[in-house]
Amino acid sequence: MTALEIVRIPVLSDNYVWLVHDPESQATMVVDPAVADPVLEAAAARGWTITDIWNTHWHPDHTGGNAAIKDATGCTITGPAAEHARIPTLDVQVTGSDTVHLGNHVAHVWDVPAHTAGHIAYHFADDAAIFVGDTMFAMGCGRLFEGTAEQMFTNMQKLATLDDATRVYCAHEYTLSNARFAVTVDPDNDALAARLVAVEAARAAGEATVPTTIGAERATNPFLRAPDAAELGRIRALKDAA
Ligand code: ZN
Ligand code: FE
């Protein structure tokens, strides 16, 4: 099995759309296309044709490009069964413990409710990669729009079971804001302090800071490191107010 090629496409103010290509089968998948044109252009520039869209949740900045990409390519759109009413373009509805395929690569669907009630993630175990939408960010987690701190704590604990090397593909460049907040709730964490310095330099140079890894998050993400749901909820509320 050849390695997946994964391309980051920055769109809107801070969204990342992920273009995922399997060279063996030529299958090409898009995670959470906020918009269509930059995604179609990124695929065309590489000679790839989009065969699939996988959505993590219904928010418009994750599904806004669905219809136009499907019109242009005839691709199949897969997404959370629990949100099918809010994603009218879905062809295939999936839920936790289902598997989805990109060529010979298999992704396991995880239920990760909290940011939205039906939010899912896609884990390519053999590729050590997980697409988490708005569930985890570098040094952050998604806002609790439709769920609870208990649910997000459960999600973080499940992510913490993955190997340190697992790459985490999140959907926004929130890293600098998250780092500046994280140091206020975990001021004695040397790894976090060092990461803030590195992120400031990267952003000043115009560089993207994701994907991140489970290892980096285990060392520096206050939401992943929270010992219980109450603490996660407490710091989530602080970040919301920051
Ligand atoms: Zn969202
Ligand atoms: Fe989003």
PDB file of C-alpha atoms and ligand atoms in Angstrom:
ATOM      1  CA  MET A   1       0.000   0.000   0.000  1.00  0.00           C
ATOM      2  CA  THR A   2       1.476   3.331  -1.029  1.00  0.00           C
ATOM      3  CA  ALA A   3       1.300   6.279   1.316  1.00  0.00           C
ATOM      4  CA  LEU A   4      -1.537   8.745   1.041  1.00  0.00           C
ATOM      5  CA  GLU A   5      -0.629  12.164  -0.311  1.00  0.00           C
ATOM      6  CA  ILE A   6      -2.260  14.844   1.835  1.00  0.00           C
ATOM      7  CA  VAL A   7      -2.463  18.472   0.679  1.00  0.00           C
ATOM      8  CA  ARG A   8      -3.481  21.404   2.870  1.00  0.00           C
ATOM      9  CA  ILE A   9      -5.689  24.016   1.167  1.00  0.00           C
ATOM     10  CA  PRO A  10      -6.125  27.260   3.150  1.00  0.00           C
ATOM     11  CA  VAL A  11      -9.523  28.885   2.505  1.00  0.00           C
ATOM     12  CA  LEU A  12     -11.707  31.600   4.044  1.00  0.00           C
ATOM     13  CA  SER A  13     -10.055  33.353   6.985  1.00  0.00           C
ATOM     14  CA  ASP A  14      -8.608  30.371   8.837  1.00  0.00           C
ATOM     15  CA  ASN A  15     -10.068  27.112   7.454  1.00  0.00           C
ATOM     16  CA  TYR A  16      -7.988  24.219   6.149  1.00  0.00           C
ATOM     17  CA  VAL A  17      -9.499  21.838   3.622  1.00  0.00           C
ATOM     18  CA  TRP A  18      -7.578  18.576   3.262  1.00  0.00           C
ATOM     19  CA  LEU A  19      -7.146  16.941  -0.126  1.00  0.00           C
ATOM     20  CA  VAL A  20      -6.212  13.264   0.243  1.00  0.00           C
ATOM     21  CA  HIS A  21      -4.965  11.199  -2.707  1.00  0.00           C
ATOM     22  CA  ASP A  22      -4.239   7.493  -3.007  1.00  0.00           C
ATOM     23  CA  PRO A  23      -1.671   7.137  -5.812  1.00  0.00           C
ATOM     24  CA  GLU A  24      -2.408   3.440  -6.263  1.00  0.00           C
ATOM     25  CA  SER A  25      -6.123   3.729  -7.017  1.00  0.00           C
ATOM     26  CA  GLN A  26      -6.096   7.413  -8.011  1.00  0.00           C
ATOM     27  CA  ALA A  27      -8.974   7.939  -5.576  1.00  0.00           C
ATOM     28  CA  THR A  28      -9.012  11.529  -4.297  1.00  0.00           C
ATOM     29  CA  MET A  29     -10.995  12.649  -1.305  1.00  0.00           C
ATOM     30  CA  VAL A  30     -11.685  16.050   0.239  1.00  0.00           C
ATOM     31  CA  VAL A  31     -12.285  16.522   3.944  1.00  0.00           C
ATOM     32  CA  ASP A  32     -14.700  19.344   4.796  1.00  0.00           C
ATOM     33  CA  PRO A  33     -14.697  21.554   1.698  1.00  0.00           C
ATOM     34  CA  ALA A  34     -15.755  24.964   2.941  1.00  0.00           C
ATOM     35  CA  VAL A  35     -15.736  26.207  -0.653  1.00  0.00           C
ATOM     36  CA  ALA A  36     -15.377  24.574  -4.066  1.00  0.00           C
ATOM     37  CA  ASP A  37     -13.132  26.545  -6.431  1.00  0.00           C
ATOM     38  CA  PRO A  38      -9.787  26.442  -4.575  1.00  0.00           C
ATOM     39  CA  VAL A  39     -10.326  22.733  -3.944  1.00  0.00           C
ATOM     40  CA  LEU A  40     -11.118  21.921  -7.567  1.00  0.00           C
ATOM     41  CA  GLU A  41      -8.088  23.983  -8.624  1.00  0.00           C
ATOM     42  CA  ALA A  42      -5.764  22.225  -6.179  1.00  0.00           C
ATOM     43  CA  ALA A  43      -6.884  18.825  -7.470  1.00  0.00           C
ATOM     44  CA  ALA A  44      -6.646  19.850 -11.140  1.00  0.00           C
ATOM     45  CA  ALA A  45      -3.155  21.272 -10.623  1.00  0.00           C
ATOM     46  CA  ARG A  46      -2.035  17.772  -9.601  1.00  0.00           C
ATOM     47  CA  GLY A  47      -3.964  15.933 -12.293  1.00  0.00           C
ATOM     48  CA  TRP A  48      -6.308  14.450  -9.700  1.00  0.00           C
ATOM     49  CA  THR A  49     -10.081  14.039 -10.002  1.00  0.00           C
ATOM     50  CA  ILE A  50     -12.081  14.266  -6.793  1.00  0.00           C
ATOM     51  CA  THR A  51     -13.949  11.011  -6.195  1.00  0.00           C
ATOM     52  CA  ASP A  52     -15.158  11.582  -2.640  1.00  0.00           C
ATOM     53  CA  ILE A  53     -16.024  14.206  -0.055  1.00  0.00           C
ATOM     54  CA  TRP A  54     -15.998  13.263   3.620  1.00  0.00           C
ATOM     55  CA  ASN A  55     -17.689  15.689   6.013  1.00  0.00           C
ATOM     56  CA  THR A  56     -17.056  15.736   9.765  1.00  0.00           C
ATOM     57  CA  HIS A  57     -20.039  17.918  10.707  1.00  0.00           C
ATOM     58  CA  TRP A  58     -22.721  20.132   9.222  1.00  0.00           C
ATOM     59  CA  HIS A  59     -21.287  23.628   9.758  1.00  0.00           C
ATOM     60  CA  PRO A  60     -21.246  25.649   6.513  1.00  0.00           C
ATOM     61  CA  ASP A  61     -17.482  26.233   6.716  1.00  0.00           C
ATOM     62  CA  HIS A  62     -17.124  22.432   6.392  1.00  0.00           C
ATOM     63  CA  THR A  63     -19.825  21.653   3.811  1.00  0.00           C
ATOM     64  CA  GLY A  64     -20.243  24.830   1.751  1.00  0.00           C
ATOM     65  CA  GLY A  65     -18.361  23.392  -1.243  1.00  0.00           C
ATOM     66  CA  ASN A  66     -20.170  20.051  -1.310  1.00  0.00           C
ATOM     67  CA  ALA A  67     -22.739  20.794  -4.001  1.00  0.00           C
ATOM     68  CA  ALA A  68     -20.440  22.579  -6.449  1.00  0.00           C
ATOM     69  CA  ILE A  69     -17.706  19.925  -6.159  1.00  0.00           C
ATOM     70  CA  LYS A  70     -20.266  17.180  -6.701  1.00  0.00           C
ATOM     71  CA  ASP A  71     -21.671  19.054  -9.726  1.00  0.00           C
ATOM     72  CA  ALA A  72     -18.177  19.357 -11.186  1.00  0.00           C
ATOM     73  CA  THR A  73     -16.967  15.818 -10.485  1.00  0.00           C
ATOM     74  CA  GLY A  74     -19.881  13.493  -9.687  1.00  0.00           C
ATOM     75  CA  CYS A  75     -18.123  12.584  -6.447  1.00  0.00           C
ATOM     76  CA  THR A  76     -19.743  10.671  -3.583  1.00  0.00           C
ATOM     77  CA  ILE A  77     -20.391  12.617  -0.362  1.00  0.00           C
ATOM     78  CA  THR A  78     -20.087  10.785   2.959  1.00  0.00           C
ATOM     79  CA  GLY A  79     -20.914  12.293   6.327  1.00  0.00           C
ATOM     80  CA  PRO A  80     -22.511  11.904   9.734  1.00  0.00           C
ATOM     81  CA  ALA A  81     -25.842  10.061   9.754  1.00  0.00           C
ATOM     82  CA  ALA A  82     -26.972  12.079  12.762  1.00  0.00           C
ATOM     83  CA  GLU A  83     -26.634  15.297  10.751  1.00  0.00           C
ATOM     84  CA  HIS A  84     -28.095  14.160   7.432  1.00  0.00           C
ATOM     85  CA  ALA A  85     -31.001  16.597   7.731  1.00  0.00           C
ATOM     86  CA  ARG A  86     -28.527  19.476   7.927  1.00  0.00           C
ATOM     87  CA  ILE A  87     -26.303  18.190   5.093  1.00  0.00           C
ATOM     88  CA  PRO A  88     -28.788  17.664   2.238  1.00  0.00           C
ATOM     89  CA  THR A  89     -25.967  16.793  -0.192  1.00  0.00           C
ATOM     90  CA  LEU A  90     -25.011  13.563   1.637  1.00  0.00           C
ATOM     91  CA  ASP A  91     -24.992  10.335  -0.402  1.00  0.00           C
ATOM     92  CA  VAL A  92     -23.653   8.005   2.294  1.00  0.00           C
ATOM     93  CA  GLN A  93     -24.467   8.283   5.994  1.00  0.00           C
ATOM     94  CA  VAL A  94     -21.981   6.864   8.493  1.00  0.00           C
ATOM     95  CA  THR A  95     -21.709   6.578  12.239  1.00  0.00           C
ATOM     96  CA  GLY A  96     -19.176   5.427  14.834  1.00  0.00           C
ATOM     97  CA  SER A  97     -17.530   2.034  14.106  1.00  0.00           C
ATOM     98  CA  ASP A  98     -18.394   2.199  10.393  1.00  0.00           C
ATOM     99  CA  THR A  99     -15.471   2.032   8.011  1.00  0.00           C
ATOM    100  CA  VAL A 100     -14.954   4.058   4.852  1.00  0.00           C
ATOM    101  CA  HIS A 101     -12.433   3.387   2.102  1.00  0.00           C
ATOM    102  CA  LEU A 102     -10.184   5.519  -0.045  1.00  0.00           C
ATOM    103  CA  GLY A 103      -8.733   3.025  -2.509  1.00  0.00           C
ATOM    104  CA  ASN A 104      -7.190   0.330  -0.311  1.00  0.00           C
ATOM    105  CA  HIS A 105      -6.861   2.665   2.663  1.00  0.00           C
ATOM    106  CA  VAL A 106      -9.404   2.121   5.418  1.00  0.00           C
ATOM    107  CA  ALA A 107     -10.652   4.795   7.790  1.00  0.00           C
ATOM    108  CA  HIS A 108     -12.621   4.049  10.932  1.00  0.00           C
ATOM    109  CA  VAL A 109     -15.406   6.466  11.777  1.00  0.00           C
ATOM    110  CA  TRP A 110     -15.424   7.810  15.336  1.00  0.00           C
ATOM    111  CA  ASP A 111     -18.394   9.452  16.992  1.00  0.00           C
ATOM    112  CA  VAL A 112     -17.038  12.623  18.624  1.00  0.00           C
ATOM    113  CA  PRO A 113     -20.126  14.627  19.626  1.00  0.00           C
ATOM    114  CA  ALA A 114     -19.677  17.977  21.449  1.00  0.00           C
ATOM    115  CA  HIS A 115     -18.849  20.708  18.913  1.00  0.00           C
ATOM    116  CA  THR A 116     -21.954  19.477  17.082  1.00  0.00           C
ATOM    117  CA  ALA A 117     -24.235  16.670  18.218  1.00  0.00           C
ATOM    118  CA  GLY A 118     -23.365  14.343  15.338  1.00  0.00           C
ATOM    119  CA  HIS A 119     -19.702  15.270  14.782  1.00  0.00           C
ATOM    120  CA  ILE A 120     -17.538  12.413  13.478  1.00  0.00           C
ATOM    121  CA  ALA A 121     -13.813  11.893  12.838  1.00  0.00           C
ATOM    122  CA  TYR A 122     -12.048   9.658  10.308  1.00  0.00           C
ATOM    123  CA  HIS A 123      -9.086   7.591  11.552  1.00  0.00           C
ATOM    124  CA  PHE A 124      -6.702   5.960   9.061  1.00  0.00           C
ATOM    125  CA  ALA A 125      -5.003   3.640  11.555  1.00  0.00           C
ATOM    126  CA  ASP A 126      -2.550   2.140   9.037  1.00  0.00           C
ATOM    127  CA  ASP A 127      -1.595   5.644   7.890  1.00  0.00           C
ATOM    128  CA  ALA A 128      -1.326   7.048  11.445  1.00  0.00           C
ATOM    129  CA  ALA A 129      -3.601   9.951  10.514  1.00  0.00           C
ATOM    130  CA  ILE A 130      -6.887  11.250  11.878  1.00  0.00           C
ATOM    131  CA  PHE A 131      -9.160  13.942  10.458  1.00  0.00           C
ATOM    132  CA  VAL A 132     -10.868  15.545  13.420  1.00  0.00           C
ATOM    133  CA  GLY A 133     -12.779  18.500  11.941  1.00  0.00           C
ATOM    134  CA  ASP A 134     -13.481  20.934  14.773  1.00  0.00           C
ATOM    135  CA  THR A 135     -13.017  18.469  17.649  1.00  0.00           C
ATOM    136  CA  MET A 136      -9.327  19.000  18.433  1.00  0.00           C
ATOM    137  CA  PHE A 137      -7.057  21.847  17.387  1.00  0.00           C
ATOM    138  CA  ALA A 138      -3.379  22.420  18.076  1.00  0.00           C
ATOM    139  CA  MET A 139      -3.415  23.203  21.834  1.00  0.00           C
ATOM    140  CA  GLY A 140      -7.196  23.562  21.683  1.00  0.00           C
ATOM    141  CA  CYS A 141     -10.558  21.893  21.252  1.00  0.00           C
ATOM    142  CA  GLY A 142     -13.779  22.853  19.501  1.00  0.00           C
ATOM    143  CA  ARG A 143     -16.402  25.012  21.110  1.00  0.00           C
ATOM    144  CA  LEU A 144     -19.232  23.136  22.804  1.00  0.00           C
ATOM    145  CA  PHE A 145     -22.056  24.341  20.553  1.00  0.00           C
ATOM    146  CA  GLU A 146     -24.278  21.255  20.733  1.00  0.00           C
ATOM    147  CA  GLY A 147     -22.679  19.118  23.420  1.00  0.00           C
ATOM    148  CA  THR A 148     -21.165  18.980  26.867  1.00  0.00           C
ATOM    149  CA  ALA A 149     -17.773  19.133  28.530  1.00  0.00           C
ATOM    150  CA  GLU A 150     -18.303  15.479  29.478  1.00  0.00           C
ATOM    151  CA  GLN A 151     -18.618  14.538  25.807  1.00  0.00           C
ATOM    152  CA  MET A 152     -15.558  16.556  24.809  1.00  0.00           C
ATOM    153  CA  PHE A 153     -13.586  15.019  27.679  1.00  0.00           C
ATOM    154  CA  THR A 154     -14.518  11.579  26.366  1.00  0.00           C
ATOM    155  CA  ASN A 155     -13.390  12.622  22.886  1.00  0.00           C
ATOM    156  CA  MET A 156     -10.050  13.875  24.218  1.00  0.00           C
ATOM    157  CA  GLN A 157      -9.497  10.665  26.162  1.00  0.00           C
ATOM    158  CA  LYS A 158     -10.192   8.616  23.055  1.00  0.00           C
ATOM    159  CA  LEU A 159      -7.740  10.696  21.017  1.00  0.00           C
ATOM    160  CA  ALA A 160      -5.204  10.190  23.805  1.00  0.00           C
ATOM    161  CA  THR A 161      -5.253   6.436  23.120  1.00  0.00           C
ATOM    162  CA  LEU A 162      -3.561   7.029  19.743  1.00  0.00           C
ATOM    163  CA  ASP A 163       0.196   6.734  19.247  1.00  0.00           C
ATOM    164  CA  ASP A 164       2.285   9.883  19.631  1.00  0.00           C
ATOM    165  CA  ALA A 165       3.227   9.793  15.936  1.00  0.00           C
ATOM    166  CA  THR A 166      -0.395   9.980  14.759  1.00  0.00           C
ATOM    167  CA  ARG A 167      -0.884  13.126  12.687  1.00  0.00           C
ATOM    168  CA  VAL A 168      -3.963  15.172  13.595  1.00  0.00           C
ATOM    169  CA  TYR A 169      -5.559  17.053  10.705  1.00  0.00           C
ATOM    170  CA  CYS A 170      -7.776  19.770  12.143  1.00  0.00           C
ATOM    171  CA  ALA A 171      -9.864  22.220  10.179  1.00  0.00           C
ATOM    172  CA  HIS A 172      -8.660  25.623  11.408  1.00  0.00           C
ATOM    173  CA  GLU A 173      -5.465  27.612  11.968  1.00  0.00           C
ATOM    174  CA  TYR A 174      -6.261  28.547  15.570  1.00  0.00           C
ATOM    175  CA  THR A 175      -2.840  27.570  16.891  1.00  0.00           C
ATOM    176  CA  LEU A 176      -1.418  30.927  17.948  1.00  0.00           C
ATOM    177  CA  SER A 177      -4.563  32.023  19.781  1.00  0.00           C
ATOM    178  CA  ASN A 178      -4.769  28.605  21.428  1.00  0.00           C
ATOM    179  CA  ALA A 179      -1.113  28.695  22.487  1.00  0.00           C
ATOM    180  CA  ARG A 180      -1.424  32.152  24.016  1.00  0.00           C
ATOM    181  CA  PHE A 181      -4.432  30.954  26.006  1.00  0.00           C
ATOM    182  CA  ALA A 182      -2.871  27.613  26.945  1.00  0.00           C
ATOM    183  CA  VAL A 183       0.119  29.210  28.669  1.00  0.00           C
ATOM    184  CA  THR A 184      -2.267  31.090  30.966  1.00  0.00           C
ATOM    185  CA  VAL A 185      -3.839  27.873  32.292  1.00  0.00           C
ATOM    186  CA  ASP A 186      -0.639  25.756  32.243  1.00  0.00           C
ATOM    187  CA  PRO A 187       2.083  28.302  33.057  1.00  0.00           C
ATOM    188  CA  ASP A 188       4.673  25.817  34.336  1.00  0.00           C
ATOM    189  CA  ASN A 189       4.694  23.626  31.210  1.00  0.00           C
ATOM    190  CA  ASP A 190       8.101  24.078  29.543  1.00  0.00           C
ATOM    191  CA  ALA A 191       7.104  22.178  26.401  1.00  0.00           C
ATOM    192  CA  LEU A 192       4.108  24.476  26.013  1.00  0.00           C
ATOM    193  CA  ALA A 193       6.184  27.622  26.534  1.00  0.00           C
ATOM    194  CA  ALA A 194       8.639  26.431  23.876  1.00  0.00           C
ATOM    195  CA  ARG A 195       5.822  25.602  21.491  1.00  0.00           C
ATOM    196  CA  LEU A 196       4.346  29.084  21.869  1.00  0.00           C
ATOM    197  CA  VAL A 197       7.695  30.580  20.827  1.00  0.00           C
ATOM    198  CA  ALA A 198       7.912  28.243  17.827  1.00  0.00           C
ATOM    199  CA  VAL A 199       4.334  28.966  16.770  1.00  0.00           C
ATOM    200  CA  GLU A 200       4.839  32.713  17.029  1.00  0.00           C
ATOM    201  CA  ALA A 201       7.840  32.413  14.712  1.00  0.00           C
ATOM    202  CA  ALA A 202       5.991  30.168  12.266  1.00  0.00           C
ATOM    203  CA  ARG A 203       2.982  32.456  12.054  1.00  0.00           C
ATOM    204  CA  ALA A 204       5.174  35.549  11.722  1.00  0.00           C
ATOM    205  CA  ALA A 205       6.759  33.791   8.728  1.00  0.00           C
ATOM    206  CA  GLY A 206       3.323  33.019   7.288  1.00  0.00           C
ATOM    207  CA  GLU A 207       3.658  29.277   7.821  1.00  0.00           C
ATOM    208  CA  ALA A 208       0.837  26.853   8.643  1.00  0.00           C
ATOM    209  CA  THR A 209       1.115  25.032  11.970  1.00  0.00           C
ATOM    210  CA  VAL A 210      -1.053  21.986  11.273  1.00  0.00           C
ATOM    211  CA  PRO A 211      -1.228  19.031  11.060  1.00  0.00           C
ATOM    212  CA  THR A 212      -0.180  18.511  14.624  1.00  0.00           C
ATOM    213  CA  THR A 213       0.543  15.170  16.300  1.00  0.00           C
ATOM    214  CA  ILE A 214      -0.938  13.341  19.248  1.00  0.00           C
ATOM    215  CA  GLY A 215       2.488  13.470  20.906  1.00  0.00           C
ATOM    216  CA  ALA A 216       2.663  17.263  20.638  1.00  0.00           C
ATOM    217  CA  GLU A 217      -0.890  17.587  21.928  1.00  0.00           C
ATOM    218  CA  ARG A 218      -0.256  15.166  24.784  1.00  0.00           C
ATOM    219  CA  ALA A 219       2.580  17.438  25.901  1.00  0.00           C
ATOM    220  CA  THR A 220       0.920  20.826  25.407  1.00  0.00           C
ATOM    221  CA  ASN A 221      -2.871  20.750  24.858  1.00  0.00           C
ATOM    222  CA  PRO A 222      -4.657  21.771  28.093  1.00  0.00           C
ATOM    223  CA  PHE A 223      -7.916  20.179  26.927  1.00  0.00           C
ATOM    224  CA  LEU A 224      -6.270  16.828  26.211  1.00  0.00           C
ATOM    225  CA  ARG A 225      -4.345  17.104  29.480  1.00  0.00           C
ATOM    226  CA  ALA A 226      -7.402  18.051  31.578  1.00  0.00           C
ATOM    227  CA  PRO A 227      -7.789  15.433  34.335  1.00  0.00           C
ATOM    228  CA  ASP A 228     -11.588  15.435  34.239  1.00  0.00           C
ATOM    229  CA  ALA A 229     -14.595  16.883  32.452  1.00  0.00           C
ATOM    230  CA  ALA A 230     -15.069  19.604  35.060  1.00  0.00           C
ATOM    231  CA  GLU A 231     -11.588  20.986  34.413  1.00  0.00           C
ATOM    232  CA  LEU A 232     -12.061  20.766  30.645  1.00  0.00           C
ATOM    233  CA  GLY A 233     -15.353  22.647  30.998  1.00  0.00           C
ATOM    234  CA  ARG A 234     -13.751  25.260  33.225  1.00  0.00           C
ATOM    235  CA  ILE A 235     -10.955  26.071  30.777  1.00  0.00           C
ATOM    236  CA  ARG A 236     -13.279  25.873  27.768  1.00  0.00           C
ATOM    237  CA  ALA A 237     -15.445  28.557  29.401  1.00  0.00           C
ATOM    238  CA  LEU A 238     -12.353  30.681  30.091  1.00  0.00           C
ATOM    239  CA  LYS A 239     -11.251  30.387  26.457  1.00  0.00           C
ATOM    240  CA  ASP A 240     -14.753  31.288  25.238  1.00  0.00           C
ATOM    241  CA  ALA A 241     -14.572  34.465  27.305  1.00  0.00           C
ATOM    242  CA  ALA A 242     -10.971  35.312  26.342  1.00  0.00           C
TER     243      ALA A 242
HETATM  244 ZN    ZN B   1     -17.561  23.709  13.157  1.00  0.00          ZN
HETATM  245 FE    FE B   2     -15.180  25.026  11.456  1.00  0.00          FE
END
